[in-house]
PDB file of C-alpha atoms in Angstrom:
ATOM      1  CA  UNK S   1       3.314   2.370  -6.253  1.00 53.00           C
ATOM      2  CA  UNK S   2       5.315   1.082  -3.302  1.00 58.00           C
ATOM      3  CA  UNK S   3       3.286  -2.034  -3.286  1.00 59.00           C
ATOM      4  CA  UNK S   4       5.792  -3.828  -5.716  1.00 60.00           C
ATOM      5  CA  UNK S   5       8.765  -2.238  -3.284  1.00 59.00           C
ATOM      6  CA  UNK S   6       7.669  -4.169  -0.293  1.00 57.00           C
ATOM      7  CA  UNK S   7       8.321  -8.441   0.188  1.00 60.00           C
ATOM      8  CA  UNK S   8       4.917  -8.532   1.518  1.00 60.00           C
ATOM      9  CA  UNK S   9       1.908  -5.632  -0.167  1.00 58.00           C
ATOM     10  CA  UNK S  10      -0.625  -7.655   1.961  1.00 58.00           C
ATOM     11  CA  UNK S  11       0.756  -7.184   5.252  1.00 59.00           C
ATOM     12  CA  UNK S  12       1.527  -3.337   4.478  1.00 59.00           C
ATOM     13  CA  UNK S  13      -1.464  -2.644   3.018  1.00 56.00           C
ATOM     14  CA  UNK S  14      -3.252  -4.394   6.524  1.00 56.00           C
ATOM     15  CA  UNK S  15      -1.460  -1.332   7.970  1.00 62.00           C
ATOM     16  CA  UNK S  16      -2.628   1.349   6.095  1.00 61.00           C
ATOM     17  CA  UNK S  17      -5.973   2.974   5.912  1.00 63.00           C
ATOM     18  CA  UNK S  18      -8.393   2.915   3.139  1.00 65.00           C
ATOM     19  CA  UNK S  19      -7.323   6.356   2.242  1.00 67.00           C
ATOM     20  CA  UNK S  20      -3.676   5.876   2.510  1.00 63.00           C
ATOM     21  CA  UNK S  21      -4.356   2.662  -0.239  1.00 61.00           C
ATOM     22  CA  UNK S  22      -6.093   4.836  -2.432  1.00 63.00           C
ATOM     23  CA  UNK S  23      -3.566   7.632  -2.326  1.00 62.00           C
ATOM     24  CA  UNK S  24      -0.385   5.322  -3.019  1.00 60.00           C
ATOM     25  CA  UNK S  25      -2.228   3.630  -5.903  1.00 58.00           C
ATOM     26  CA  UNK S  26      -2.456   6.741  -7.944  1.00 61.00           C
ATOM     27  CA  UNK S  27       1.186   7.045  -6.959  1.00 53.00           C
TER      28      UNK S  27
END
């Protein structure tokens, strides 16, 4: 996923919408 790609997943993820979570953690 791009979670381990970014400094800080929490502040990305605060960003993103439910959906958009659940589609990049498949990825």
């Amino acid at each position: 996923g791009h979670v381990k790609a970014t400094p800080r997943p929490h502040e990305t993820h605060a960003k993103h919408t439910p959906r958009t979570c659940q589609a990049h953690a498949k990825n």
